[in-house]
Amino acid sequence: MTTESVNALRQIFPNSIESIDIETAFAINVSDAVKKFLRLNMVTSIDGAISLSGTARGLSSDIDRKVFHILRSLSDVILVGAGTMRTEKYGPVTKKKKEIINRRESKQISIPPIAVISNSGKFNFETDFFTKAITKPILLTTEIGSKSALKANSLADIYVCGKVEVDLNIAVDTLVKLGHKNILCEGGPSLNTSLLNEDLIDELCLTITPKIVGGNGKRLFDGLNIDIPIGFEYRNIFLKQEQLFFRLTKARSQV
């Protein structure tokens, strides 16, 4: 198998392209006039499960992980909920030399920081996520949470975004003011729902694995309670190794 085929997808919508490299397939085209661009990237089963045996890795694949890393390399900052950060055992972000060069050409910092949403601000600050981070993590927390995180001042940049609960509009605005216009969110489902409710999701990047998981595990949007369905439109659909890769944007009729 050639390097090109390993790093390429087949586009099946809106038109057929036999081979398109992943970086081109998920390229961000955001004008300087746009305040921010928030992507949500998730992998699910056919029946909407977001984990298998407790983590997303069970639903992922080599090609999905390549998409995962390319999306990270294209972003200014990675946004994640504290629960997902712990469950998925997040570590510090590293980059291959080629990706670092590409980021510098785009005038981005070499290693994107990870911003964690946490109401409590309670973490184990002795983990590699904090102690070995090349780019200091960002904690978006509350007034109460900031007190819990005081001892992490040297290990993370702490921002108060609410009194008791993190206000996601304030959190996103904080990231934008820090220069992080292109935001990549990696979940989890509660954060996904809150972002959707606040109309903060500009694009949904969804990988669907051809498996039915069943059970009562959490789905893509957890606890979503809406009266009218929220419509999305297909921007691109790609296929690789039996997995489907979607880029979706909010339906124009709702924008």
Coordinates of N, CA and C in Angstrom, one line a residue:
M1 N 0.8 -1.2 0.0 CA 0.0 0.0 0.0 C 0.9 1.2 0.0
T2 N 0.6 2.2 -0.9 CA 1.4 3.4 -1.0 C 1.1 4.4 0.1
T3 N 2.1 5.3 0.3 CA 1.9 6.3 1.3 C 0.7 7.2 0.9
E4 N 0.5 7.5 -0.4 CA -0.6 8.3 -0.8 C -1.9 7.7 -0.5
S5 N -2.1 6.3 -0.7 CA -3.3 5.7 -0.4 C -3.6 5.6 1.1
V6 N -2.6 5.5 1.9 CA -2.8 5.4 3.4 C -3.3 6.7 3.9
N7 N -2.9 7.8 3.3 CA -3.2 9.1 3.8 C -4.3 9.8 2.9
A8 N -5.1 9.0 2.2 CA -6.1 9.6 1.3 C -7.4 8.9 1.5
L9 N -8.5 9.7 1.2 CA -9.8 9.2 1.3 C -10.5 9.2 -0.1
R10 N -11.6 8.5 -0.3 CA -12.4 8.6 -1.5 C -13.6 9.5 -1.2
Q11 N -13.7 10.6 -1.9 CA -14.9 11.4 -1.7 C -16.0 10.9 -2.5
I12 N -17.2 10.8 -1.9 CA -18.4 10.3 -2.6 C -19.5 11.4 -2.7
F13 N -19.3 12.5 -2.0 CA -20.2 13.7 -2.0 C -19.5 14.9 -1.7
P14 N -19.7 16.1 -2.4 CA -20.8 16.3 -3.4 C -20.5 15.8 -4.8
N15 N -19.2 15.4 -5.0 CA -18.9 14.8 -6.3 C -17.9 13.7 -6.0
S16 N -17.7 12.9 -7.0 CA -16.8 11.7 -6.8 C -15.3 12.1 -7.1
I17 N -14.5 11.9 -6.1 CA -13.0 12.0 -6.3 C -12.4 10.8 -5.7
E18 N -11.7 10.1 -6.6 CA -11.2 8.8 -6.2 C -10.2 8.8 -5.1
S19 N -9.3 9.8 -5.1 CA -8.3 9.9 -4.0 C -8.0 11.4 -3.7
I20 N -8.3 11.7 -2.4 CA -8.0 13.1 -1.9 C -7.3 13.0 -0.6
D21 N -6.2 13.7 -0.4 CA -5.4 13.5 0.8 C -6.2 14.1 2.0
I22 N -6.0 13.6 3.2 CA -6.8 14.0 4.3 C -6.7 15.4 4.7
E23 N -5.5 16.0 4.6 CA -5.4 17.4 4.9 C -6.2 18.3 4.0
T24 N -6.2 18.0 2.7 CA -7.0 18.7 1.8 C -8.5 18.5 2.0
A25 N -8.9 17.3 2.3 CA -10.3 16.9 2.6 C -10.9 17.7 3.7
F26 N -10.1 18.0 4.7 CA -10.6 18.7 5.9 C -10.0 20.1 6.1
A27 N -9.5 20.6 5.0 CA -8.9 22.0 5.1 C -10.0 23.0 5.6
I28 N -9.5 24.0 6.3 CA -10.3 25.0 6.8 C -10.2 26.3 5.9
N29 N -11.3 26.8 5.5 CA -11.3 28.0 4.7 C -12.1 29.0 5.4
V30 N -11.4 29.7 6.3 CA -12.1 30.7 7.1 C -11.5 32.1 6.8
S31 N -12.3 33.0 6.4 CA -11.8 34.4 6.1 C -11.5 35.1 7.4
D32 N -10.6 36.1 7.3 CA -10.2 36.8 8.5 C -11.3 37.6 9.1
A33 N -12.4 37.7 8.4 CA -13.6 38.5 8.9 C -14.4 37.6 9.9
V34 N -14.2 36.3 9.8 CA -15.0 35.4 10.7 C -14.4 35.4 12.1
K35 N -15.2 35.5 13.1 CA -14.7 35.6 14.4 C -14.1 34.3 14.9
K36 N -14.8 33.2 14.7 CA -14.3 31.9 15.1 C -14.9 30.8 14.3
F37 N -14.2 29.7 14.3 CA -14.7 28.5 13.6 C -14.5 27.3 14.6
L38 N -15.7 26.7 15.0 CA -15.6 25.6 16.0 C -16.1 24.4 15.3
R39 N -15.2 23.4 15.3 CA -15.5 22.1 14.8 C -15.7 21.1 15.9
L40 N -16.6 20.2 15.7 CA -16.8 19.1 16.7 C -16.4 17.8 15.9
N41 N -15.5 17.1 16.5 CA -15.0 15.8 15.8 C -15.3 14.6 16.8
M42 N -16.1 13.7 16.2 CA -16.5 12.5 17.0 C -16.5 11.3 16.1
V43 N -16.4 10.1 16.7 CA -16.6 8.8 16.1 C -17.7 8.1 16.8
T44 N -18.6 7.5 16.0 CA -19.8 6.8 16.6 C -20.0 5.5 15.8
S45 N -20.8 4.6 16.5 CA -21.3 3.4 15.8 C -22.5 3.7 15.0
I46 N -23.0 2.8 14.2 CA -24.3 3.0 13.5 C -25.4 3.4 14.3
D47 N -25.5 2.9 15.6 CA -26.6 3.2 16.5 C -26.2 4.4 17.4
G48 N -25.2 5.1 17.1 CA -24.9 6.4 17.8 C -24.0 6.3 19.0
A49 N -23.5 5.1 19.3 CA -22.6 4.9 20.5 C -21.3 5.7 20.3
I50 N -20.8 6.3 21.3 CA -19.5 7.0 21.2 C -18.3 6.3 21.8
S51 N -18.6 5.1 22.3 CA -17.5 4.3 22.9 C -17.8 2.8 22.8
L52 N -16.7 2.1 22.9 CA -16.8 0.6 22.9 C -15.7 0.2 24.0
S53 N -16.2 -0.6 24.9 CA -15.3 -1.0 26.1 C -14.8 0.2 26.8
G54 N -15.6 1.3 26.9 CA -15.3 2.4 27.7 C -14.6 3.6 27.0
T55 N -14.1 3.4 25.8 CA -13.4 4.5 25.2 C -13.7 4.5 23.7
A56 N -13.4 5.7 23.1 CA -13.7 5.9 21.7 C -12.8 5.1 20.8
R57 N -11.6 4.7 21.3 CA -10.6 3.9 20.6 C -11.2 2.6 20.0
G58 N -12.2 2.0 20.7 CA -12.8 0.8 20.3 C -13.6 0.9 19.0
L59 N -14.0 2.2 18.7 CA -14.7 2.4 17.5 C -13.9 3.0 16.4
S60 N -12.6 3.4 16.7 CA -11.8 4.1 15.8 C -11.0 3.1 14.9
S61 N -10.1 3.6 14.1 CA -9.3 2.8 13.2 C -8.0 3.6 12.9
D62 N -7.1 2.9 12.1 CA -5.9 3.7 11.8 C -6.2 4.9 11.0
I63 N -7.1 4.8 10.0 CA -7.5 6.0 9.2 C -8.2 7.0 9.9
D64 N -9.1 6.6 10.9 CA -9.8 7.6 11.7 C -8.8 8.3 12.6
R65 N -7.8 7.6 13.1 CA -6.8 8.3 13.9 C -6.0 9.3 13.1
K66 N -5.8 8.9 11.8 CA -5.1 9.9 11.0 C -5.9 11.2 10.8
V67 N -7.2 11.0 10.6 CA -8.1 12.1 10.5 C -8.1 12.9 11.8
F68 N -8.1 12.2 12.9 CA -8.1 12.8 14.2 C -6.8 13.7 14.4
H69 N -5.7 13.2 14.0 CA -4.4 14.0 14.1 C -4.4 15.2 13.1
I70 N -4.9 14.9 11.9 CA -4.9 16.0 10.9 C -5.8 17.2 11.4
L71 N -7.0 16.8 11.9 CA -7.9 17.9 12.4 C -7.2 18.6 13.6
R72 N -6.4 17.9 14.4 CA -5.7 18.6 15.5 C -4.6 19.6 14.9
S73 N -3.9 19.1 13.8 CA -2.9 19.9 13.3 C -3.4 21.2 12.6
L74 N -4.7 21.1 12.1 CA -5.3 22.3 11.5 C -5.9 23.3 12.5
S75 N -6.0 22.9 13.7 CA -6.7 23.8 14.7 C -5.7 24.6 15.5
D76 N -6.2 25.7 16.0 CA -5.4 26.6 16.9 C -5.4 26.1 18.3
V77 N -6.5 25.4 18.7 CA -6.7 24.9 20.1 C -7.6 23.7 20.1
I78 N -7.4 22.8 21.0 CA -8.3 21.6 21.2 C -9.1 21.8 22.4
L79 N -10.4 21.7 22.3 CA -11.3 21.9 23.4 C -11.9 20.5 23.8
V80 N -11.9 20.3 25.1 CA -12.5 19.0 25.6 C -13.0 19.1 27.0
G81 N -14.1 18.3 27.3 CA -14.6 18.3 28.6 C -13.7 17.5 29.6
A82 N -13.7 17.9 30.9 CA -12.9 17.3 31.8 C -13.1 15.8 31.9
G83 N -14.4 15.3 31.8 CA -14.7 13.9 31.9 C -14.1 13.1 30.8
T84 N -14.2 13.6 29.6 CA -13.6 13.0 28.4 C -12.1 13.0 28.5
M85 N -11.5 14.1 29.0 CA -10.1 14.2 29.2 C -9.5 13.1 30.1
R86 N -10.3 12.8 31.2 CA -9.9 11.7 32.1 C -10.2 10.3 31.6
T87 N -11.4 10.1 31.0 CA -11.7 8.8 30.5 C -10.8 8.3 29.4
E88 N -10.5 9.3 28.5 CA -9.7 8.9 27.3 C -8.2 9.0 27.6
K89 N -7.9 9.4 28.9 CA -6.5 9.4 29.4 C -5.6 10.3 28.4
Y90 N -6.1 11.6 28.3 CA -5.4 12.5 27.5 C -4.0 12.7 28.0
G91 N -3.0 12.8 27.0 CA -1.7 13.1 27.3 C -1.3 14.4 26.6
P92 N -0.1 14.9 26.7 CA 0.4 16.1 26.0 C 0.3 15.9 24.5
V93 N 0.1 16.9 23.7 CA 0.0 16.9 22.3 C 1.4 16.9 21.7
T94 N 1.7 16.0 20.8 CA 3.0 16.1 20.1 C 2.7 16.2 18.6
K95 N 3.7 16.6 17.8 CA 3.5 16.8 16.4 C 4.7 16.2 15.7
K96 N 4.5 15.6 14.5 CA 5.5 15.2 13.6 C 6.2 16.5 13.0
K97 N 7.4 16.4 12.6 CA 8.2 17.5 12.0 C 7.4 18.2 10.9
K98 N 6.9 17.4 10.0 CA 6.1 17.9 8.8 C 5.0 18.8 9.3
E99 N 4.2 18.3 10.3 CA 3.0 19.0 10.7 C 3.4 20.3 11.4
I100 N 4.6 20.3 12.1 CA 5.0 21.5 12.8 C 5.4 22.6 11.7
I101 N 6.1 22.1 10.7 CA 6.5 23.0 9.6 C 5.2 23.6 8.9
N102 N 4.2 22.8 8.7 CA 3.0 23.3 8.1 C 2.3 24.3 8.9
R103 N 2.3 24.1 10.3 CA 1.7 25.0 11.2 C 2.4 26.4 11.2
R104 N 3.8 26.3 11.1 CA 4.5 27.5 11.1 C 4.3 28.3 9.8
E105 N 4.1 27.6 8.7 CA 3.8 28.3 7.5 C 2.4 29.0 7.5
S106 N 1.6 28.4 8.4 CA 0.2 29.0 8.5 C 0.2 30.0 9.7
K107 N 1.4 30.3 10.2 CA 1.6 31.3 11.3 C 0.8 30.8 12.6
Q108 N 0.8 29.5 12.8 CA 0.2 28.9 14.0 C 1.4 28.5 15.0
I109 N 1.1 28.5 16.3 CA 2.2 27.9 17.2 C 2.4 26.5 16.9
S110 N 3.6 25.9 17.1 CA 3.9 24.6 16.7 C 3.0 23.5 17.3
I111 N 2.7 23.6 18.6 CA 1.9 22.6 19.2 C 0.6 23.3 19.8
P112 N -0.6 22.9 19.3 CA -1.8 23.5 19.8 C -2.0 23.2 21.2
P113 N -2.5 24.1 22.1 CA -2.8 23.8 23.5 C -4.1 23.1 23.6
I114 N -4.3 22.3 24.6 CA -5.6 21.7 24.9 C -6.3 22.5 26.0
A115 N -7.5 22.9 25.7 CA -8.3 23.7 26.7 C -9.4 22.8 27.3
V116 N -9.4 22.7 28.6 CA -10.3 21.8 29.3 C -11.4 22.5 30.0
I117 N -12.7 22.1 29.7 CA -13.8 22.7 30.4 C -14.0 22.0 31.7
S118 N -14.0 22.7 32.9 CA -14.3 22.0 34.2 C -14.9 23.0 35.1
N119 N -16.1 22.6 35.7 CA -16.7 23.4 36.7 C -16.0 23.4 38.0
S120 N -15.4 22.2 38.3 CA -14.8 22.0 39.6 C -13.3 22.5 39.7
G121 N -12.6 22.4 38.6 CA -11.2 22.7 38.5 C -10.3 21.7 39.2
K122 N -10.9 20.5 39.6 CA -10.2 19.5 40.3 C -9.5 18.5 39.3
F123 N -8.2 18.4 39.4 CA -7.4 17.5 38.5 C -6.3 16.9 39.3
N124 N -5.7 15.9 38.7 CA -4.5 15.3 39.2 C -3.4 16.1 38.4
F125 N -2.8 17.1 39.0 CA -1.8 17.9 38.3 C -0.5 17.3 38.2
E126 N -0.3 16.0 38.6 CA 1.0 15.3 38.5 C 1.0 14.4 37.3
T127 N -0.1 14.4 36.5 CA -0.1 13.5 35.3 C 0.7 14.2 34.2
D128 N 1.1 13.3 33.2 CA 1.9 13.8 32.0 C 1.1 14.9 31.3
F129 N -0.2 14.9 31.3 CA -1.0 15.9 30.6 C -0.5 17.3 31.0
F130 N -0.2 17.5 32.3 CA 0.2 18.8 32.8 C 1.7 18.9 32.9
T131 N 2.4 17.9 33.4 CA 3.8 18.0 33.7 C 4.7 17.9 32.4
K132 N 4.2 17.3 31.3 CA 5.0 17.1 30.1 C 4.5 17.8 28.9
A133 N 3.5 18.7 29.2 CA 3.0 19.4 28.0 C 4.0 20.4 27.5
I134 N 4.1 20.4 26.1 CA 5.0 21.3 25.5 C 4.4 22.7 25.4
T135 N 3.1 22.7 25.1 CA 2.3 24.0 25.2 C 1.4 23.9 26.4
K136 N 1.5 24.9 27.3 CA 0.7 24.8 28.5 C -0.8 24.6 28.3
P137 N -1.4 23.7 29.0 CA -2.9 23.5 28.8 C -3.6 24.8 29.3
I138 N -4.9 24.9 28.9 CA -5.7 26.0 29.3 C -6.9 25.4 30.1
L139 N -7.2 25.9 31.3 CA -8.3 25.5 32.1 C -9.4 26.6 32.0
L140 N -10.5 26.2 31.5 CA -11.7 27.1 31.5 C -12.6 26.7 32.6
T141 N -12.7 27.4 33.6 CA -13.4 26.9 34.8 C -14.2 28.0 35.4
T142 N -14.7 27.8 36.7 CA -15.6 28.8 37.4 C -14.8 29.5 38.5
E143 N -15.5 30.4 39.1 CA -14.8 31.1 40.3 C -14.5 30.1 41.3
I144 N -15.3 29.1 41.6 CA -15.1 28.1 42.6 C -13.9 27.2 42.1
G145 N -14.0 26.8 40.8 CA -13.0 25.9 40.2 C -11.6 26.5 40.2
S146 N -11.6 27.8 40.0 CA -10.3 28.5 39.9 C -9.5 28.4 41.3
K147 N -10.3 28.3 42.4 CA -9.6 28.1 43.7 C -9.0 26.8 43.8
S148 N -9.7 25.7 43.3 CA -9.2 24.4 43.3 C -7.9 24.2 42.5
A149 N -7.9 25.0 41.4 CA -6.8 24.9 40.4 C -5.6 25.9 40.7
L150 N -5.7 26.6 41.8 CA -4.6 27.6 42.1 C -3.2 27.0 42.1
K151 N -3.1 25.7 42.6 CA -1.8 25.1 42.7 C -1.2 24.7 41.3
A152 N -2.1 24.9 40.3 CA -1.6 24.5 38.9 C -1.2 25.7 38.1
N153 N -1.0 26.9 38.8 CA -0.7 28.1 38.1 C 0.5 28.0 37.2
S154 N 1.5 27.2 37.6 CA 2.7 27.1 36.8 C 2.5 26.0 35.7
L155 N 1.5 25.2 35.8 CA 1.3 24.1 34.9 C 0.2 24.3 33.8
A156 N -0.7 25.3 34.1 CA -1.8 25.6 33.2 C -2.2 27.1 33.3
D157 N -2.8 27.6 32.2 CA -3.3 28.9 32.2 C -4.8 28.8 32.5
I158 N -5.2 29.5 33.6 CA -6.5 29.4 34.2 C -7.4 30.6 33.9
Y159 N -8.6 30.4 33.4 CA -9.5 31.5 33.1 C -10.9 31.2 33.7
V160 N -11.4 32.2 34.3 CA -12.7 32.1 35.0 C -13.8 32.4 33.9
C161 N -14.7 31.5 33.7 CA -15.8 31.7 32.7 C -17.2 31.5 33.2
G162 N -17.3 31.8 34.5 CA -18.6 31.6 35.1 C -18.5 31.5 36.6
K163 N -19.6 31.6 37.4 CA -19.5 31.5 38.8 C -19.6 30.0 39.3
V164 N -20.7 29.3 38.9 CA -20.9 28.0 39.4 C -20.7 27.0 38.2
E165 N -21.2 27.4 37.0 CA -21.0 26.6 35.8 C -20.3 27.4 34.8
V166 N -19.5 26.7 33.9 CA -18.8 27.4 32.9 C -19.8 27.9 31.8
D167 N -19.8 29.1 31.5 CA -20.6 29.7 30.4 C -19.8 29.5 29.1
L168 N -20.3 28.7 28.2 CA -19.6 28.3 27.0 C -19.3 29.5 26.1
N169 N -20.3 30.4 26.1 CA -20.0 31.6 25.2 C -18.8 32.4 25.7
I170 N -18.7 32.5 27.1 CA -17.5 33.2 27.6 C -16.3 32.4 27.4
A171 N -16.4 31.1 27.5 CA -15.2 30.2 27.3 C -14.7 30.3 25.8
V172 N -15.6 30.2 24.9 CA -15.2 30.3 23.5 C -14.7 31.7 23.2
D173 N -15.3 32.8 23.7 CA -14.8 34.1 23.5 C -13.4 34.3 24.1
T174 N -13.2 33.6 25.2 CA -11.8 33.7 25.9 C -10.8 33.1 24.9
L175 N -11.1 31.9 24.3 CA -10.2 31.3 23.4 C -9.9 32.2 22.2
V176 N -10.9 32.8 21.7 CA -10.8 33.7 20.5 C -9.9 34.9 20.8
K177 N -10.1 35.5 22.0 CA -9.3 36.6 22.5 C -7.9 36.2 22.7
L178 N -7.6 35.0 22.9 CA -6.2 34.5 23.1 C -5.6 34.2 21.7
G179 N -6.4 34.4 20.6 CA -5.9 34.2 19.3 C -6.2 32.8 18.7
H180 N -7.0 32.1 19.4 CA -7.4 30.7 18.9 C -8.7 30.7 18.2
K181 N -8.7 31.1 17.0 CA -10.0 31.3 16.2 C -10.5 29.9 15.7
N182 N -9.6 29.1 15.3 CA -10.0 27.7 14.8 C -10.0 26.7 16.0
I183 N -11.2 26.4 16.5 CA -11.3 25.6 17.7 C -11.8 24.2 17.3
L184 N -11.1 23.2 17.8 CA -11.5 21.8 17.6 C -12.0 21.2 18.9
C185 N -13.3 20.8 18.9 CA -13.8 20.2 20.1 C -13.8 18.7 19.9
E186 N -13.4 17.9 21.0 CA -13.4 16.5 20.9 C -14.3 15.8 21.9
G187 N -15.4 16.6 22.3 CA -16.4 16.0 23.3 C -16.1 16.3 24.7
G188 N -16.8 15.6 25.6 CA -17.7 14.5 25.4 C -19.1 15.0 25.1
P189 N -20.1 14.0 25.3 CA -21.4 14.2 24.9 C -22.2 15.3 25.6
S190 N -21.9 15.5 26.8 CA -22.5 16.6 27.6 C -22.0 18.0 27.0
L191 N -20.7 18.1 26.8 CA -20.2 19.3 26.2 C -20.8 19.5 24.8
N192 N -20.9 18.4 24.0 CA -21.4 18.5 22.7 C -22.8 19.1 22.7
T193 N -23.6 18.6 23.7 CA -25.0 19.1 23.8 C -25.1 20.6 24.2
S194 N -24.2 21.0 25.1 CA -24.2 22.4 25.5 C -23.8 23.3 24.4
L195 N -22.8 22.9 23.6 CA -22.4 23.7 22.5 C -23.5 23.8 21.4
L196 N -24.2 22.7 21.2 CA -25.3 22.7 20.2 C -26.4 23.6 20.7
N197 N -26.7 23.5 22.0 CA -27.8 24.4 22.6 C -27.4 25.9 22.5
E198 N -26.2 26.2 22.6 CA -25.7 27.6 22.5 C -25.4 28.0 21.0
D199 N -25.7 27.1 20.1 CA -25.5 27.4 18.7 C -24.0 27.8 18.4
L200 N -23.1 27.0 19.0 CA -21.6 27.4 18.9 C -20.9 26.4 17.9
I201 N -21.6 25.4 17.4 CA -21.0 24.4 16.5 C -21.1 24.9 15.0
D202 N -20.0 25.2 14.4 CA -19.9 25.6 13.0 C -19.9 24.4 12.1
E203 N -19.2 23.3 12.5 CA -19.1 22.2 11.6 C -19.0 20.9 12.5
L204 N -19.6 19.9 12.0 CA -19.6 18.6 12.7 C -18.8 17.6 11.8
C205 N -17.7 17.1 12.3 CA -16.9 16.1 11.6 C -17.2 14.7 12.3
L206 N -17.9 13.9 11.6 CA -18.4 12.7 12.2 C -17.9 11.4 11.4
T207 N -17.2 10.5 12.1 CA -16.8 9.2 11.6 C -17.8 8.2 12.0
I208 N -18.4 7.4 11.1 CA -19.3 6.4 11.5 C -18.7 5.0 11.2
T209 N -18.6 4.2 12.2 CA -18.1 2.9 12.1 C -19.2 1.9 11.9
P210 N -19.1 0.9 11.0 CA -20.2 0.0 10.7 C -20.3 -1.1 11.7
K211 N -20.7 -0.7 12.9 CA -20.9 -1.6 14.1 C -22.2 -1.1 14.8
I212 N -22.9 -2.1 15.3 CA -24.0 -1.8 16.3 C -23.6 -2.2 17.6
V213 N -23.6 -1.3 18.6 CA -23.0 -1.5 19.9 C -24.1 -1.9 20.9
G214 N -25.3 -1.2 20.8 CA -26.3 -1.5 21.8 C -26.0 -0.9 23.1
G215 N -26.7 -1.4 24.1 CA -26.5 -0.9 25.5 C -27.1 0.4 25.8
N216 N -26.8 0.9 27.0 CA -27.3 2.2 27.4 C -26.2 3.3 27.5
G217 N -25.1 3.1 26.8 CA -24.1 4.1 26.9 C -24.5 5.4 26.3
K218 N -23.7 6.4 26.5 CA -24.0 7.8 26.0 C -23.9 7.8 24.5
R219 N -24.7 8.7 23.9 CA -24.6 8.9 22.5 C -24.0 10.3 22.2
L220 N -23.9 10.6 20.9 CA -23.2 11.8 20.5 C -23.6 13.1 21.2
F221 N -24.9 13.3 21.4 CA -25.4 14.4 22.2 C -26.2 13.8 23.3
D222 N -25.7 14.0 24.5 CA -26.3 13.4 25.7 C -27.3 14.4 26.4
G223 N -28.5 13.9 26.7 CA -29.5 14.7 27.4 C -30.0 15.8 26.6
L224 N -30.0 15.7 25.2 CA -30.5 16.7 24.4 C -32.1 16.7 24.4
N225 N -32.6 17.9 24.7 CA -34.1 18.0 24.9 C -34.5 19.2 24.0
I226 N -35.0 18.9 22.8 CA -35.5 19.9 21.9 C -36.9 19.6 21.3
D227 N -37.6 20.6 21.0 CA -39.0 20.4 20.4 C -38.9 20.3 18.9
I228 N -38.0 20.9 18.3 CA -37.9 20.9 16.8 C -36.5 20.4 16.4
P229 N -36.5 19.3 15.5 CA -35.2 18.8 15.1 C -34.3 19.9 14.6
I230 N -33.0 19.7 14.9 CA -32.0 20.7 14.3 C -31.4 20.1 13.1
G231 N -31.6 20.8 11.9 CA -31.1 20.2 10.7 C -29.7 20.6 10.4
F232 N -29.0 19.6 9.8 CA -27.6 19.8 9.3 C -27.6 19.4 7.8
E233 N -26.6 19.9 7.1 CA -26.4 19.6 5.7 C -25.1 18.9 5.5
Y234 N -25.0 18.0 4.5 CA -23.8 17.4 4.2 C -22.9 18.3 3.4
R235 N -21.7 18.6 3.8 CA -20.7 19.4 3.1 C -19.9 18.4 2.2
N236 N -19.3 17.4 2.9 CA -18.5 16.4 2.2 C -18.8 15.0 2.9
I237 N -18.7 14.0 2.1 CA -18.8 12.6 2.6 C -17.6 11.8 2.0
F238 N -16.8 11.2 2.8 CA -15.7 10.4 2.4 C -15.8 9.0 2.8
L239 N -15.1 8.1 2.1 CA -15.2 6.7 2.5 C -13.8 6.1 2.5
K240 N -13.5 5.3 3.5 CA -12.2 4.6 3.6 C -12.3 3.4 4.5
Q241 N -11.9 2.2 4.1 CA -11.9 1.0 5.0 C -13.2 0.8 5.7
E242 N -14.3 1.0 4.9 CA -15.7 0.7 5.4 C -16.2 1.8 6.4
Q243 N -15.4 2.8 6.7 CA -15.9 3.8 7.5 C -16.3 5.0 6.7
L244 N -17.3 5.7 7.1 CA -17.8 7.0 6.5 C -17.3 8.2 7.3
F245 N -16.8 9.2 6.6 CA -16.4 10.4 7.2 C -17.2 11.6 6.7
F246 N -17.9 12.3 7.6 CA -18.8 13.3 7.2 C -18.3 14.7 7.7
R247 N -18.5 15.7 6.8 CA -18.4 17.1 7.2 C -19.8 17.7 7.1
L248 N -20.4 18.1 8.2 CA -21.7 18.7 8.2 C -21.8 20.1 8.7
T249 N -22.6 20.9 8.1 CA -22.8 22.2 8.6 C -24.3 22.4 8.9
K250 N -24.6 23.4 9.7 CA -26.0 23.7 10.1 C -26.8 24.0 8.8
A251 N -28.0 23.5 8.7 CA -28.9 23.8 7.5 C -29.1 25.2 7.3
R252 N -29.0 25.7 6.0 CA -29.1 27.1 5.7 C -30.4 27.7 6.2
S253 N -31.4 26.9 6.2 CA -32.7 27.5 6.6 C -32.8 27.8 8.1
Q254 N -31.8 27.4 8.8 CA -31.7 27.6 10.3 C -30.6 28.6 10.6
V255 N -29.8 29.0 9.6 CA -28.7 29.9 9.9 C -29.2 31.3 10.0

